[in-house]
Every structure is written in structure tokens, then in C-alpha cells.
PDB file of C-alpha atoms in Angstrom:
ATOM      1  CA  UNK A  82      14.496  37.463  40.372  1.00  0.00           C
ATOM      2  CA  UNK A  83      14.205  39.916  37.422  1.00  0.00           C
ATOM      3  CA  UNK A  84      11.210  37.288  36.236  1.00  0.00           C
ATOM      4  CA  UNK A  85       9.698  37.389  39.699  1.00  0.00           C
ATOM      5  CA  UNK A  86       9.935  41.026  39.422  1.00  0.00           C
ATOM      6  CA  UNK A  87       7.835  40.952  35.787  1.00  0.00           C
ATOM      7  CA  UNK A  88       5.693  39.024  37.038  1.00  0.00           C
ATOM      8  CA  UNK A  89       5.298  41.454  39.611  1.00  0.00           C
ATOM      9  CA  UNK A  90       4.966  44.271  37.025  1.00  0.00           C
ATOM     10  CA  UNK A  91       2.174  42.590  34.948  1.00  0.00           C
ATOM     11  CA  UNK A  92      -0.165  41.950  38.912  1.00  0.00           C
ATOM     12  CA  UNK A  93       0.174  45.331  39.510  1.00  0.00           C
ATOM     13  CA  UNK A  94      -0.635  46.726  35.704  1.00  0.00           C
ATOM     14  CA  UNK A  95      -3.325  44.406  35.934  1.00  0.00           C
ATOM     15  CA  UNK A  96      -4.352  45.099  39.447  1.00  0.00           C
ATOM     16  CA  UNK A  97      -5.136  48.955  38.522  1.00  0.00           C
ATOM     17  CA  UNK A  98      -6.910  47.931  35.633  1.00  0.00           C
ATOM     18  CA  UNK A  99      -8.947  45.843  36.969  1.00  0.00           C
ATOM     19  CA  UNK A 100      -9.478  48.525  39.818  1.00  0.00           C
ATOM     20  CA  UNK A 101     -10.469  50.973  37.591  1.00  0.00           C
ATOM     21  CA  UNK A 102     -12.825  48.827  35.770  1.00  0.00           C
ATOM     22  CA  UNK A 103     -14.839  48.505  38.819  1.00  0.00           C
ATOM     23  CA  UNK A 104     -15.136  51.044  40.306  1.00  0.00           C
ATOM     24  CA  UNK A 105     -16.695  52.227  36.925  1.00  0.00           C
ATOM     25  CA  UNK A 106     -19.071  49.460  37.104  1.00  0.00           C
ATOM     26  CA  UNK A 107     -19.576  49.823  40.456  1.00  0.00           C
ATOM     27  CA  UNK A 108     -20.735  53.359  40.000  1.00  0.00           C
ATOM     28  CA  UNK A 109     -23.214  52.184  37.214  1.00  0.00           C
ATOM     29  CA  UNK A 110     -24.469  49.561  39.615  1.00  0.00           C
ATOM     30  CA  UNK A 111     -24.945  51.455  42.891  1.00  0.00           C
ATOM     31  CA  UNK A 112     -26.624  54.132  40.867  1.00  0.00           C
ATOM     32  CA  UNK A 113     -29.355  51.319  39.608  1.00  0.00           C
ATOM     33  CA  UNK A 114     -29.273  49.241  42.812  1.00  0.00           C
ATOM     34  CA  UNK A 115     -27.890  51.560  45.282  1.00  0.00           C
ATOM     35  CA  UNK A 116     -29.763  53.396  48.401  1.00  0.00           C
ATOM     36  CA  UNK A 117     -30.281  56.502  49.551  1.00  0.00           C
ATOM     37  CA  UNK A 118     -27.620  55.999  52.382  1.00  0.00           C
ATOM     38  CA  UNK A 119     -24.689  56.349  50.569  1.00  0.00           C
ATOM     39  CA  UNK A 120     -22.445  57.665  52.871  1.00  0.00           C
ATOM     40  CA  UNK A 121     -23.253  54.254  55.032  1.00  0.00           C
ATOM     41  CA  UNK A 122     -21.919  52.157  52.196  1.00  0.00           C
ATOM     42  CA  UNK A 123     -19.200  54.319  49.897  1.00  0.00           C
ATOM     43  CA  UNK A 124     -16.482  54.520  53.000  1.00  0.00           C
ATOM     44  CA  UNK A 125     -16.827  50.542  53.487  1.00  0.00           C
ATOM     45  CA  UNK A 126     -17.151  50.023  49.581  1.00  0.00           C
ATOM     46  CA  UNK A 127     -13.401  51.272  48.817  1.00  0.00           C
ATOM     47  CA  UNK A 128     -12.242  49.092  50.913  1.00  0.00           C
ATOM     48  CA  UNK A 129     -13.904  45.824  49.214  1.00  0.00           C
ATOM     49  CA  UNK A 130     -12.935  47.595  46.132  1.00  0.00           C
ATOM     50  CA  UNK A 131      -9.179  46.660  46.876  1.00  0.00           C
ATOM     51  CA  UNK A 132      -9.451  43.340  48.405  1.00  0.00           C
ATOM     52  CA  UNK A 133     -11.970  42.310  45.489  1.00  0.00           C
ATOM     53  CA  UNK A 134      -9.645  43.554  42.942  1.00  0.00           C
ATOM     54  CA  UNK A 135      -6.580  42.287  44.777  1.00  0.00           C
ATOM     55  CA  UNK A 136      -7.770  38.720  44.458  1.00  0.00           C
ATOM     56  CA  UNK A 137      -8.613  39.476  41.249  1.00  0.00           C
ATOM     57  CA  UNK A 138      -5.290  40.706  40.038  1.00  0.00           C
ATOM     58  CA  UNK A 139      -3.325  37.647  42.057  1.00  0.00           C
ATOM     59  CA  UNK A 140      -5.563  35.352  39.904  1.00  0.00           C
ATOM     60  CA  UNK A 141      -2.957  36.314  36.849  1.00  0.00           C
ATOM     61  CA  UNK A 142      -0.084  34.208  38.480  1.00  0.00           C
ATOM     62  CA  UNK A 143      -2.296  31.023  38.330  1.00  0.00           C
ATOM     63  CA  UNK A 144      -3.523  32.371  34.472  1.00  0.00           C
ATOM     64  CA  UNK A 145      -0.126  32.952  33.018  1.00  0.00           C
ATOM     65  CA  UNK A 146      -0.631  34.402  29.481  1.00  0.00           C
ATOM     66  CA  UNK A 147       3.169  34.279  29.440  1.00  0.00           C
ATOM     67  CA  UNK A 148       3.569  30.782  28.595  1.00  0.00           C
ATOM     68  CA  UNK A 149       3.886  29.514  25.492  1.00  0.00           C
ATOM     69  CA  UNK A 150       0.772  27.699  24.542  1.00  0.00           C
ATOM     70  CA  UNK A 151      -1.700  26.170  21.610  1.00  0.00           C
ATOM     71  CA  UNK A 152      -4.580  28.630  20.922  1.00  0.00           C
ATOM     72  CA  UNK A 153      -6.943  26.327  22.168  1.00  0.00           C
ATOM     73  CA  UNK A 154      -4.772  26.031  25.268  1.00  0.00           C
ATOM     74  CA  UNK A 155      -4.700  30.016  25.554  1.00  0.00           C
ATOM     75  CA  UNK A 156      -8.808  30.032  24.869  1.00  0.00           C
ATOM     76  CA  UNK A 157      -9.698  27.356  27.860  1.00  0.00           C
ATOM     77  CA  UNK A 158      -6.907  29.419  30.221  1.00  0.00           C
ATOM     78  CA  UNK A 159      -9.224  32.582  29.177  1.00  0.00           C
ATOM     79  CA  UNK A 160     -12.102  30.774  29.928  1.00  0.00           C
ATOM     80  CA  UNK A 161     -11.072  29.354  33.594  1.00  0.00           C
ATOM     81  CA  UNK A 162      -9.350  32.878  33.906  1.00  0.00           C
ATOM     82  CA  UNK A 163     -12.923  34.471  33.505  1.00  0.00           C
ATOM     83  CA  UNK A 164     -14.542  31.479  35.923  1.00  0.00           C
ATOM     84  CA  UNK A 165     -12.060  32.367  38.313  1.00  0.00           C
ATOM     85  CA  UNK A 166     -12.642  36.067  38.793  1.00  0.00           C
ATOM     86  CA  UNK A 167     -16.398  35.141  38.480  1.00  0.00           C
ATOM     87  CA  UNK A 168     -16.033  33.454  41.670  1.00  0.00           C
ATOM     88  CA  UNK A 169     -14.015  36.209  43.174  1.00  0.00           C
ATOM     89  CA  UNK A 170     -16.077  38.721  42.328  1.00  0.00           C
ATOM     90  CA  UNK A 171     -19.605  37.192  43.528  1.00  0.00           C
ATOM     91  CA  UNK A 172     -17.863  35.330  46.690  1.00  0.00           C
ATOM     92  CA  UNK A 173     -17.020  39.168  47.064  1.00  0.00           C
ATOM     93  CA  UNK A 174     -20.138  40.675  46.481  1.00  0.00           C
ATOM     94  CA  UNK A 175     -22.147  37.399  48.546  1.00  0.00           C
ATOM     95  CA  UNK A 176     -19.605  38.745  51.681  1.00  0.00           C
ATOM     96  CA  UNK A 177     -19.665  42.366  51.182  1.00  0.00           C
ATOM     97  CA  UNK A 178     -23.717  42.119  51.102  1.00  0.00           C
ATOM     98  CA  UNK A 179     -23.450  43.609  47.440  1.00  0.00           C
ATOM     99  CA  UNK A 180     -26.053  42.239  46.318  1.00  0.00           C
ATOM    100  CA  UNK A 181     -28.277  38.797  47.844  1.00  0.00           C
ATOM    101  CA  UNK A 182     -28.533  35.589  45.897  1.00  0.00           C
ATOM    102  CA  UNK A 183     -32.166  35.573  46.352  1.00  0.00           C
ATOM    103  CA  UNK A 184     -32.579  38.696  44.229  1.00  0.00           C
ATOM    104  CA  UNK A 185     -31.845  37.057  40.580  1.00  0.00           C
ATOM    105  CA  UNK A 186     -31.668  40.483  39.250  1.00  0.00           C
ATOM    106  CA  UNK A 187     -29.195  41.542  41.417  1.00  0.00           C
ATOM    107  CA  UNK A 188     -27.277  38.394  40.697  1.00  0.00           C
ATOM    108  CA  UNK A 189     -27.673  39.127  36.821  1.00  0.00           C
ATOM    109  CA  UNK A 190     -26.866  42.779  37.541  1.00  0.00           C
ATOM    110  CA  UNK A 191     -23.507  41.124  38.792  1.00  0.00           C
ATOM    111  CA  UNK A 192     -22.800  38.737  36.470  1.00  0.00           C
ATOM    112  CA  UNK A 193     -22.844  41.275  33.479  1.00  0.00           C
ATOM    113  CA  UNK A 194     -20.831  43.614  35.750  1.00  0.00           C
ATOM    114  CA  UNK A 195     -17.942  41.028  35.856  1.00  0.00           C
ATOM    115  CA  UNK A 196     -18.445  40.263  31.715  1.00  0.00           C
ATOM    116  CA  UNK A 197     -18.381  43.678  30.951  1.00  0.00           C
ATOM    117  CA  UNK A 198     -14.823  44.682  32.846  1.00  0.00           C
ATOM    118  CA  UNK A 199     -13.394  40.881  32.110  1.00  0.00           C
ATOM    119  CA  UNK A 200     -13.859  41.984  28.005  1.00  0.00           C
ATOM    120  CA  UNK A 201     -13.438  45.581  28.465  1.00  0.00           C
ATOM    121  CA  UNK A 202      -9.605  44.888  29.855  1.00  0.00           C
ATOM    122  CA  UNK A 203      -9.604  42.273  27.115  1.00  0.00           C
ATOM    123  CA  UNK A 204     -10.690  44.539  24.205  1.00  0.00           C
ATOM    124  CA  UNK A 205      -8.615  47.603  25.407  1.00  0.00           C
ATOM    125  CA  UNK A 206      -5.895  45.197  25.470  1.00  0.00           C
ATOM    126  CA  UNK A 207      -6.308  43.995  22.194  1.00  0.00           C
ATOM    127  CA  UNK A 208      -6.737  47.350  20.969  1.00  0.00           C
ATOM    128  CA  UNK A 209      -3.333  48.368  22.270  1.00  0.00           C
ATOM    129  CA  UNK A 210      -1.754  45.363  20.615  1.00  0.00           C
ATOM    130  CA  UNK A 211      -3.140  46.136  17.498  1.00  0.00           C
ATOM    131  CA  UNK A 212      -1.792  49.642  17.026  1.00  0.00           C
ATOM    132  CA  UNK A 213       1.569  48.271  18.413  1.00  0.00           C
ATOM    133  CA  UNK A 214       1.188  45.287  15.428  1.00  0.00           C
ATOM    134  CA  UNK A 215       0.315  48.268  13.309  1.00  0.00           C
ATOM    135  CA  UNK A 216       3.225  50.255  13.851  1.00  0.00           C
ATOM    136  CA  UNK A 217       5.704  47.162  13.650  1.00  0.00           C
ATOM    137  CA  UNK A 218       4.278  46.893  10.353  1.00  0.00           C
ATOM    138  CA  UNK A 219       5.148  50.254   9.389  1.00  0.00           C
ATOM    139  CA  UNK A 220       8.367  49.688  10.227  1.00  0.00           C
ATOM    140  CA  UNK A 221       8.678  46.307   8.787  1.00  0.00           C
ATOM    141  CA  UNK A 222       7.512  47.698   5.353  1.00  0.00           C
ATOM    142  CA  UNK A 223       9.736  50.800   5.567  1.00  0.00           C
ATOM    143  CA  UNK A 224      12.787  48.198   5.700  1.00  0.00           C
TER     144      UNK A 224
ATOM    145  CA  UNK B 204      36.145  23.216  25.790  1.00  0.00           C
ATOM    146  CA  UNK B 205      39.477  24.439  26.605  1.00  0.00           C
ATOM    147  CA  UNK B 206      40.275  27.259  24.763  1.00  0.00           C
ATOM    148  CA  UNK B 207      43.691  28.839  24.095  1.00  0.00           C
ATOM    149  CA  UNK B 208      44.643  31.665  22.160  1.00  0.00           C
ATOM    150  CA  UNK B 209      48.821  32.454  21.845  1.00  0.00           C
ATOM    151  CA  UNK B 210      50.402  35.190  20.472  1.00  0.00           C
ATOM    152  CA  UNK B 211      52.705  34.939  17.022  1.00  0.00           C
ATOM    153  CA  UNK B 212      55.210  37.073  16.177  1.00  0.00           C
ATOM    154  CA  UNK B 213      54.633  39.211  13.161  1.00  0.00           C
ATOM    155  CA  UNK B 214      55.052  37.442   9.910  1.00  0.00           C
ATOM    156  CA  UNK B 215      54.287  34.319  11.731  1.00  0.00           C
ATOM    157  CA  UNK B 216      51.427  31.811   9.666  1.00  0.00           C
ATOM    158  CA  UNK B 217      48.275  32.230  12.114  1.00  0.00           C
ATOM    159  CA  UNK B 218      46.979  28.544  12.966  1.00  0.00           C
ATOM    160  CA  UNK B 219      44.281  26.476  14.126  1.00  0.00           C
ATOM    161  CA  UNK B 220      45.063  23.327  16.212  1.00  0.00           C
ATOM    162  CA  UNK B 221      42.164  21.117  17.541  1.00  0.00           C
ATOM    163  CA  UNK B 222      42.928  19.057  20.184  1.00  0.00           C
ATOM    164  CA  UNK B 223      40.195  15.770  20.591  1.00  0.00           C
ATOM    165  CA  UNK B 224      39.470  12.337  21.036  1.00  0.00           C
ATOM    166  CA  UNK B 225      37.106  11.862  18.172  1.00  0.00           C
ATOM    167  CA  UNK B 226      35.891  14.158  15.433  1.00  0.00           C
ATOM    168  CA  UNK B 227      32.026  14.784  16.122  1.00  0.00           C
ATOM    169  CA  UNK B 228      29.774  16.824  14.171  1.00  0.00           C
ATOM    170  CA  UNK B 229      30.283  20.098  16.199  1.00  0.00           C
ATOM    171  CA  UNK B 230      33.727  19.701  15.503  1.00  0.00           C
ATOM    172  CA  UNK B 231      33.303  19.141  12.216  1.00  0.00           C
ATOM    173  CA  UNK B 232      30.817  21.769  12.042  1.00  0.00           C
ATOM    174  CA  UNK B 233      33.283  24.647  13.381  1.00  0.00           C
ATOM    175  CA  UNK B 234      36.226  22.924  10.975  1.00  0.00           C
ATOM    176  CA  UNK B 235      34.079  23.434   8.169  1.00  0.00           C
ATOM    177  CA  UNK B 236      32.916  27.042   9.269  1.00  0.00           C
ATOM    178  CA  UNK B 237      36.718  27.854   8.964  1.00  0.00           C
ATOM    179  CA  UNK B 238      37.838  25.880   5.373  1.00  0.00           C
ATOM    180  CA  UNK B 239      34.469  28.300   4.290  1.00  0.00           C
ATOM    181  CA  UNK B 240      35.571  31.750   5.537  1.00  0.00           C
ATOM    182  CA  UNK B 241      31.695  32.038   5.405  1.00  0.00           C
ATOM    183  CA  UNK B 242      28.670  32.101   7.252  1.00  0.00           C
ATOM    184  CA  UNK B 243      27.333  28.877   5.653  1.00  0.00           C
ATOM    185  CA  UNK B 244      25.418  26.554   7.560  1.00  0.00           C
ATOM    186  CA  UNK B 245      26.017  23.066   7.662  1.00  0.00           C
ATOM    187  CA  UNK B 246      22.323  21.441   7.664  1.00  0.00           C
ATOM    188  CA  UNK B 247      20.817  18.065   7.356  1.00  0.00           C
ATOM    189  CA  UNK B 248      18.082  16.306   5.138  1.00  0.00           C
ATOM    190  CA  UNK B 249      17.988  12.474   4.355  1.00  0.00           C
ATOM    191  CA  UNK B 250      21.192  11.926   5.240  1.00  0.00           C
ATOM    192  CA  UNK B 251      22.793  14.350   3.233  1.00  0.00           C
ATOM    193  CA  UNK B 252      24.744  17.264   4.334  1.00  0.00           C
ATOM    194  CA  UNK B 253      23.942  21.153   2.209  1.00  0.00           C
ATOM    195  CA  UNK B 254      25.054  24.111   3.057  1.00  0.00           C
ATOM    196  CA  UNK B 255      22.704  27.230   3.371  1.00  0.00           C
ATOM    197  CA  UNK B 256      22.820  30.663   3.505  1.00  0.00           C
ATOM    198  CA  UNK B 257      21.298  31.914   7.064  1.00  0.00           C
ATOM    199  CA  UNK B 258      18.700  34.558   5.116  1.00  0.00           C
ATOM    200  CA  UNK B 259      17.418  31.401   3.246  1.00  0.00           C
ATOM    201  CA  UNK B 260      16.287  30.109   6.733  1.00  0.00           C
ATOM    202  CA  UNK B 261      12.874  31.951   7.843  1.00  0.00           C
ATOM    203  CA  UNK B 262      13.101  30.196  11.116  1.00  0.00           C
ATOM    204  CA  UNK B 263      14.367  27.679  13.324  1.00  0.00           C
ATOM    205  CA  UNK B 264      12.377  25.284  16.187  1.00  0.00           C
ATOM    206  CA  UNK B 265      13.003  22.935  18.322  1.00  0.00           C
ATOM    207  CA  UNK B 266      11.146  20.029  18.338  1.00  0.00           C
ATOM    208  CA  UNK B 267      11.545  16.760  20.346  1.00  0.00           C
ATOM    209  CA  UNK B 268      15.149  18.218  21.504  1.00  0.00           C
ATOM    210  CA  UNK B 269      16.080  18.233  17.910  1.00  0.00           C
ATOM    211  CA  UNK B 270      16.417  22.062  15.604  1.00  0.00           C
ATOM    212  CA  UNK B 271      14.806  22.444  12.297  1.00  0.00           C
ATOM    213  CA  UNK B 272      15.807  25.233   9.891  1.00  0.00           C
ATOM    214  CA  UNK B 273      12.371  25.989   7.900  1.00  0.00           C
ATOM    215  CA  UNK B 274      13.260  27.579   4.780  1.00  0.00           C
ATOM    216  CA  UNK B 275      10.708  28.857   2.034  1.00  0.00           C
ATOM    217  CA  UNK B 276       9.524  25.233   0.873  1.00  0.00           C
ATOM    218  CA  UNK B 277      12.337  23.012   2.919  1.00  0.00           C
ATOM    219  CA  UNK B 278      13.223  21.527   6.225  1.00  0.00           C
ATOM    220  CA  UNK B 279      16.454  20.642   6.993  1.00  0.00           C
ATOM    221  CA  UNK B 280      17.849  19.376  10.475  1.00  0.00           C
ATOM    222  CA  UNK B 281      20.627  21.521  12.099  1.00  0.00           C
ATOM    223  CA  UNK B 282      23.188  20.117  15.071  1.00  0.00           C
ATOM    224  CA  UNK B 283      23.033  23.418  16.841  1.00  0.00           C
ATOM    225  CA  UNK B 284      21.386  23.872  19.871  1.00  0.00           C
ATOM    226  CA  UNK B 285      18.338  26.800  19.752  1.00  0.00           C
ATOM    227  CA  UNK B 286      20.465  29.581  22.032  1.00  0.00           C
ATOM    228  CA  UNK B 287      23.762  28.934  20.036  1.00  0.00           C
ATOM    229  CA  UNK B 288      22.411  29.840  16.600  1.00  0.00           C
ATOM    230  CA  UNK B 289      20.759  32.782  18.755  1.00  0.00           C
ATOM    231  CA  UNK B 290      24.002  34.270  19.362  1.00  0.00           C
ATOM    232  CA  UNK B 291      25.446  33.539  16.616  1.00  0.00           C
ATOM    233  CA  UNK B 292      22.330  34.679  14.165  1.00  0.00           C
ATOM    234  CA  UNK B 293      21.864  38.047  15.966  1.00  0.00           C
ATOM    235  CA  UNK B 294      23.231  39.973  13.954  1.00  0.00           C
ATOM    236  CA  UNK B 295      21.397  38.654  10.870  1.00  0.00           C
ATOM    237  CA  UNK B 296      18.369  40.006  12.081  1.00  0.00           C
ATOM    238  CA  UNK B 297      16.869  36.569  13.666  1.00  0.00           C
ATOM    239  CA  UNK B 298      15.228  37.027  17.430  1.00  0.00           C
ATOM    240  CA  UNK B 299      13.758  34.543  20.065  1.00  0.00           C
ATOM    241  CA  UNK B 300       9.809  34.411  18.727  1.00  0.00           C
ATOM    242  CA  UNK B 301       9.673  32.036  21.764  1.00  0.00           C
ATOM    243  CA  UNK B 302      11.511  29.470  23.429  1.00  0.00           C
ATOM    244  CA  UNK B 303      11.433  27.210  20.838  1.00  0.00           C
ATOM    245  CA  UNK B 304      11.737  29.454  17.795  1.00  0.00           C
ATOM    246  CA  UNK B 305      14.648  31.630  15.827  1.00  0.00           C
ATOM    247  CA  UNK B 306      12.940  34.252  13.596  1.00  0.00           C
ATOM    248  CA  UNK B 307      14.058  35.630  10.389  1.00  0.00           C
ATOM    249  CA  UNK B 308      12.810  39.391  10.840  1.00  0.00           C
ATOM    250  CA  UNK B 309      13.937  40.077   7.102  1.00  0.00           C
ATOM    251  CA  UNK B 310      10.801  37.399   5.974  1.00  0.00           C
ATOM    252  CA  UNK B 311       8.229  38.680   8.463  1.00  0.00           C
ATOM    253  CA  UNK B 312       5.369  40.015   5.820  1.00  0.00           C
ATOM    254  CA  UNK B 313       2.850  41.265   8.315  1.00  0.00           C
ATOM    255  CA  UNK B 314       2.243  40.929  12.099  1.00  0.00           C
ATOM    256  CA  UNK B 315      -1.145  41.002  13.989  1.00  0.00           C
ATOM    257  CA  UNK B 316      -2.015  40.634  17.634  1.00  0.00           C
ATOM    258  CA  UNK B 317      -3.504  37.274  19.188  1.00  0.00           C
ATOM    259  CA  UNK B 318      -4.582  36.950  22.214  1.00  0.00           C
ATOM    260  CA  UNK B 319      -2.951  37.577  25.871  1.00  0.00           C
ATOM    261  CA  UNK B 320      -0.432  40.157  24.717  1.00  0.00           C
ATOM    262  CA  UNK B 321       1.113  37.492  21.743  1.00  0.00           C
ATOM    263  CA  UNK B 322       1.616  38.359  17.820  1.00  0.00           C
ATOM    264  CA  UNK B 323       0.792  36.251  15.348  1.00  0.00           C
ATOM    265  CA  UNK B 324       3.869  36.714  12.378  1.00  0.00           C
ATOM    266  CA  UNK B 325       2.850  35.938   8.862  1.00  0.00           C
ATOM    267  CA  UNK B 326       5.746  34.989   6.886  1.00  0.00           C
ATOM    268  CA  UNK B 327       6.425  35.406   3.200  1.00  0.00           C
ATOM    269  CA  UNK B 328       5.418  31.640   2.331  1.00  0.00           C
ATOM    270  CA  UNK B 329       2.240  31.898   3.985  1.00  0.00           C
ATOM    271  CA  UNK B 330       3.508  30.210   7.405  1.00  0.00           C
ATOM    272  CA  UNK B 331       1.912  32.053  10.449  1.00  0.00           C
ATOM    273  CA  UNK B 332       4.705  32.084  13.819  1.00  0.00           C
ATOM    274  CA  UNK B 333       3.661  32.769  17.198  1.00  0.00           C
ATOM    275  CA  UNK B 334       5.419  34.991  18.904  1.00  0.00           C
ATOM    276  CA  UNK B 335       5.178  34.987  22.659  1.00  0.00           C
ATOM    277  CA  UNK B 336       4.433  37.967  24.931  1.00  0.00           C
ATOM    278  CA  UNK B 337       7.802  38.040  26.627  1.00  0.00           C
ATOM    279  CA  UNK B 338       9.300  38.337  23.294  1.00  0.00           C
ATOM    280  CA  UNK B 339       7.604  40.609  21.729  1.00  0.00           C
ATOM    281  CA  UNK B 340      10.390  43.509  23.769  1.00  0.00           C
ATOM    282  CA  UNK B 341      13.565  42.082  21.373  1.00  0.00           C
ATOM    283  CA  UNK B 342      10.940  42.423  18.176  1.00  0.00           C
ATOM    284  CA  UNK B 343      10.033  45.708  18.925  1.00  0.00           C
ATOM    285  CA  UNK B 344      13.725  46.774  19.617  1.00  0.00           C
ATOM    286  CA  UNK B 345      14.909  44.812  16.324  1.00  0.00           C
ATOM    287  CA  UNK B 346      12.757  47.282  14.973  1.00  0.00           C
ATOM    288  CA  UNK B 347      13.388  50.405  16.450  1.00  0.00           C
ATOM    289  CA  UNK B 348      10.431  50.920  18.419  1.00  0.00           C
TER     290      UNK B 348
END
């Protein structure tokens, strides 16, 4: 139970990054892509937002970066990690009418969308593991 | 195990009685703990039985259901299980690194992050240590973070 209810802990950290990231990107798209109707497609767009970022979030329980693993194990579970919210994200997109296949720019437009909030979460995550290494160190050498 | 403690009366020589079919190497083990007084560990290599002090050990693993003490240039074979020298190491400043592993916090030299939330521990003969994500809580406590 008190697993389950990490596991828990770590979708929902991760669902409100992830949430955050794009709505950012989102912002940066519409404003390149985007209409003059706004108000047509922002009320609808929060919506997506969730779901889209919902699946995105549950993908963690199949990607568990809890287990113990090789770091070529943990490098191809990154990789299928970033297939998998690839798909979500497009399949999202291709239902939401984000964007249409036929418009490779669009698609492009997408695709870097998805790269850039994948590696953002990545790097600020690294980042925060770094100054956390960086203070055990401080402690280690003041023992 | 059964285990039974009685009282003595004051005065009384405090003794040790083990009841058992056959002496096996736990038994041993704890018998020799005792005759010691200390916190000596009985380990294994080519047959031969030595006796080491836990900081000599930078870290323990399990591999293929058997645990291996790693000291600075040796590896010896202990007959503890993984969670028993755990407990009984805790205190000595060794933590779960991951569910295979016992590490010596005293011969951690640096730590840096890897990837998905794990540390990578670089030990004071060079060895690097992996030490998982749902551990890294008990490091940062050992430390007083």
C-alpha cells in the first residue's frame, strides 16, 4: 500500500510537470499556428490539456525509473518512455484537430513540441539531482 | 529459532546454551560472534575462513543468491543474508544502495546524479555503486539532509 501510494506520488509530481510543460509549449505553438478565434479553441484546449497530460503521466507506471536496472537498460526504457508519450501526444493532437498530418510543418511543429518538454522535465530533473549530489557531497566531505 | 531468555539471581555466572541438531555455519557464526566479544565478521575466500573488521568492507551484494563483502582490493563470501547484515550494520554507517547492495557511507568519495532520479557513488578504490532512486531517502537521512 505505502508503495502503491509512491507510486502514486511520483504520477501526480509528474503529471503537473508534464502539465505545465505544455501548456508552455502550447502557448508557443498556438501563438505560431494558432487563429484568430481563440476563444473557439482555448475553453476546449484545457480540457485536452488534462486528458493529454493524464495519459502522459500514467505512462510512468509502465516506465518505472524505480527499478533497479543496467544503464543501457535505463537508456532503451528512456527511449520507449519518449516513443510512448510521442504517440500520446500526436494521437492527441491527430483527435483534438491540433494540428493535420497533411501539414508536415505542423507535424514537425509537434514533434519538437513533445522533444522539447520530454528533455526539459529531463534536464530540470537532472539539474535538481545534481545540486542534491552536490550538497551530499558537502556533507560527505565535512565528515 | 526459539528463543529464551531467564532471569539469574545476582552473582549468578550469565550463560549461553544452544540447543540444535547439527552445528551449521549460522550457528557457528553467532558462537563465534560471542567467544569474540567483537564485531568481527566471519567471511569466506578459497575455503578459508578470516575475520574482518565491518569498516574494511565498502560494500556488500548479492549475487546469484549468494553475499559478497567487497573490500578495498578483496572479495570475500559472507553466510549472511543481504537484510540481516542491514540490521545489524546500521549503525556502522552502511545503507540499502539498492536491493542488492550494503553501502559503506564512511568510503563514499564523491556522489553524482545518473539518470531517472539514481546516484552514481564513487568509492575510495575507484569502484562506482549505483544507488537506486528509492534509496536515495536513507542516504540523504544518513547524512543529515
Amino acid at each position: 500500500m505505502k508503495e502503491f501510494r509512491q507510486r502514486l506520488r511520483a504520477v501526480m509530481e509528474l503529471f503537473f510537470k508534464i502539465t505545465t510543460g505544455i501548456i508552455c509549449a502550447s502557448a508557443v505553438y498556438i501563438s505560431i499556428f494558432g487563429g484568430t478565434d481563440m476563444e473557439f479553441v482555448v475553453a476546449p484546449f484545457l480540457g485536452q490539456i488534462l486528458i493529454t497530460a493524464a495519459l502522459c503521466s500514467v505512462g510512468s507506471l509502465f516506465w518505472d525509473y524505480e527499478k533497479e536496472m543496467s544503464k543501457k537498460s535505463m537508456l532503451l526504457n528512456m527511449i520507449g518512455h519518449y516513443v510512448y508519450e510521442n504517440i500520446v501526444v500526436l494521437g492527441c493532437g491527430i483527435t483534438f484537430q491540433w494540428f493535420y498530418l497533411s501539414d508536415w510543418k505542423m507535424l514537425l511543429g509537434m514533434v519538437i513540441a513533445v522533444a522539447v518538454v520530454f528533455f526539459g522535465i529531463m534536464a530540470f530533473s537532472f539539474g535538481m539531482d545534481y545540486k542534491t549530489a552536490q550538497k551530499m557531497n558537502e556533507k560527505l566531505n565535512k565528515r | 529459532m526459539k528463543i529464551t531468555i531467564l532471569d539469574v539471581a545476582a552473582g549468578e555466572e550469565e550463560e549461553i546454551i544452544i540447543k540444535c541438531n547439527q552445528m551449521d555455519d549460522r550457528l557457528m557464526q553467532l558462537v563465534n560472534q560471542f567467544k569474540r566479544g567483537s564485531d568481527k565478521l566471519n567471511v569466506y575466500q578459497d575455503g578459508n575462513i578470516h575475520l574482518i573488521e565491518p569498516q574494511d568492507i565498502y560494500y556488500f551484494e548479492t549475487v546469484d543468491q549468494k553475499v559478497f563483502a567487497y573490500c578495498e582490493n578483496e572479495v570475500y563470501e559472507i553466510r549472511s543474508r543481504i537484510y540481516e547484515l542491514e540490521e545489524a550494520l546500521a549503525a556502522k554507517d552502511f545503507f540499502r544502495a539498492s536491493k542488492s547492495t550494503l553501502l559503506n557511507l564512511n568510503v563514499i568519495k564523491s556522489l553524482s546524479p545518473a539518470f531517472g532520479g539514481r546516484f552514481e557513488a564513487v568509492l575510495g578504490n575507484g569502484e562506482h555503486v549505483i544507488i537506486s532512486r528509492q534509496y536515495v531517502g536513507t542516504l540523504k537521512e544518513k547524512l543529515g539532509l
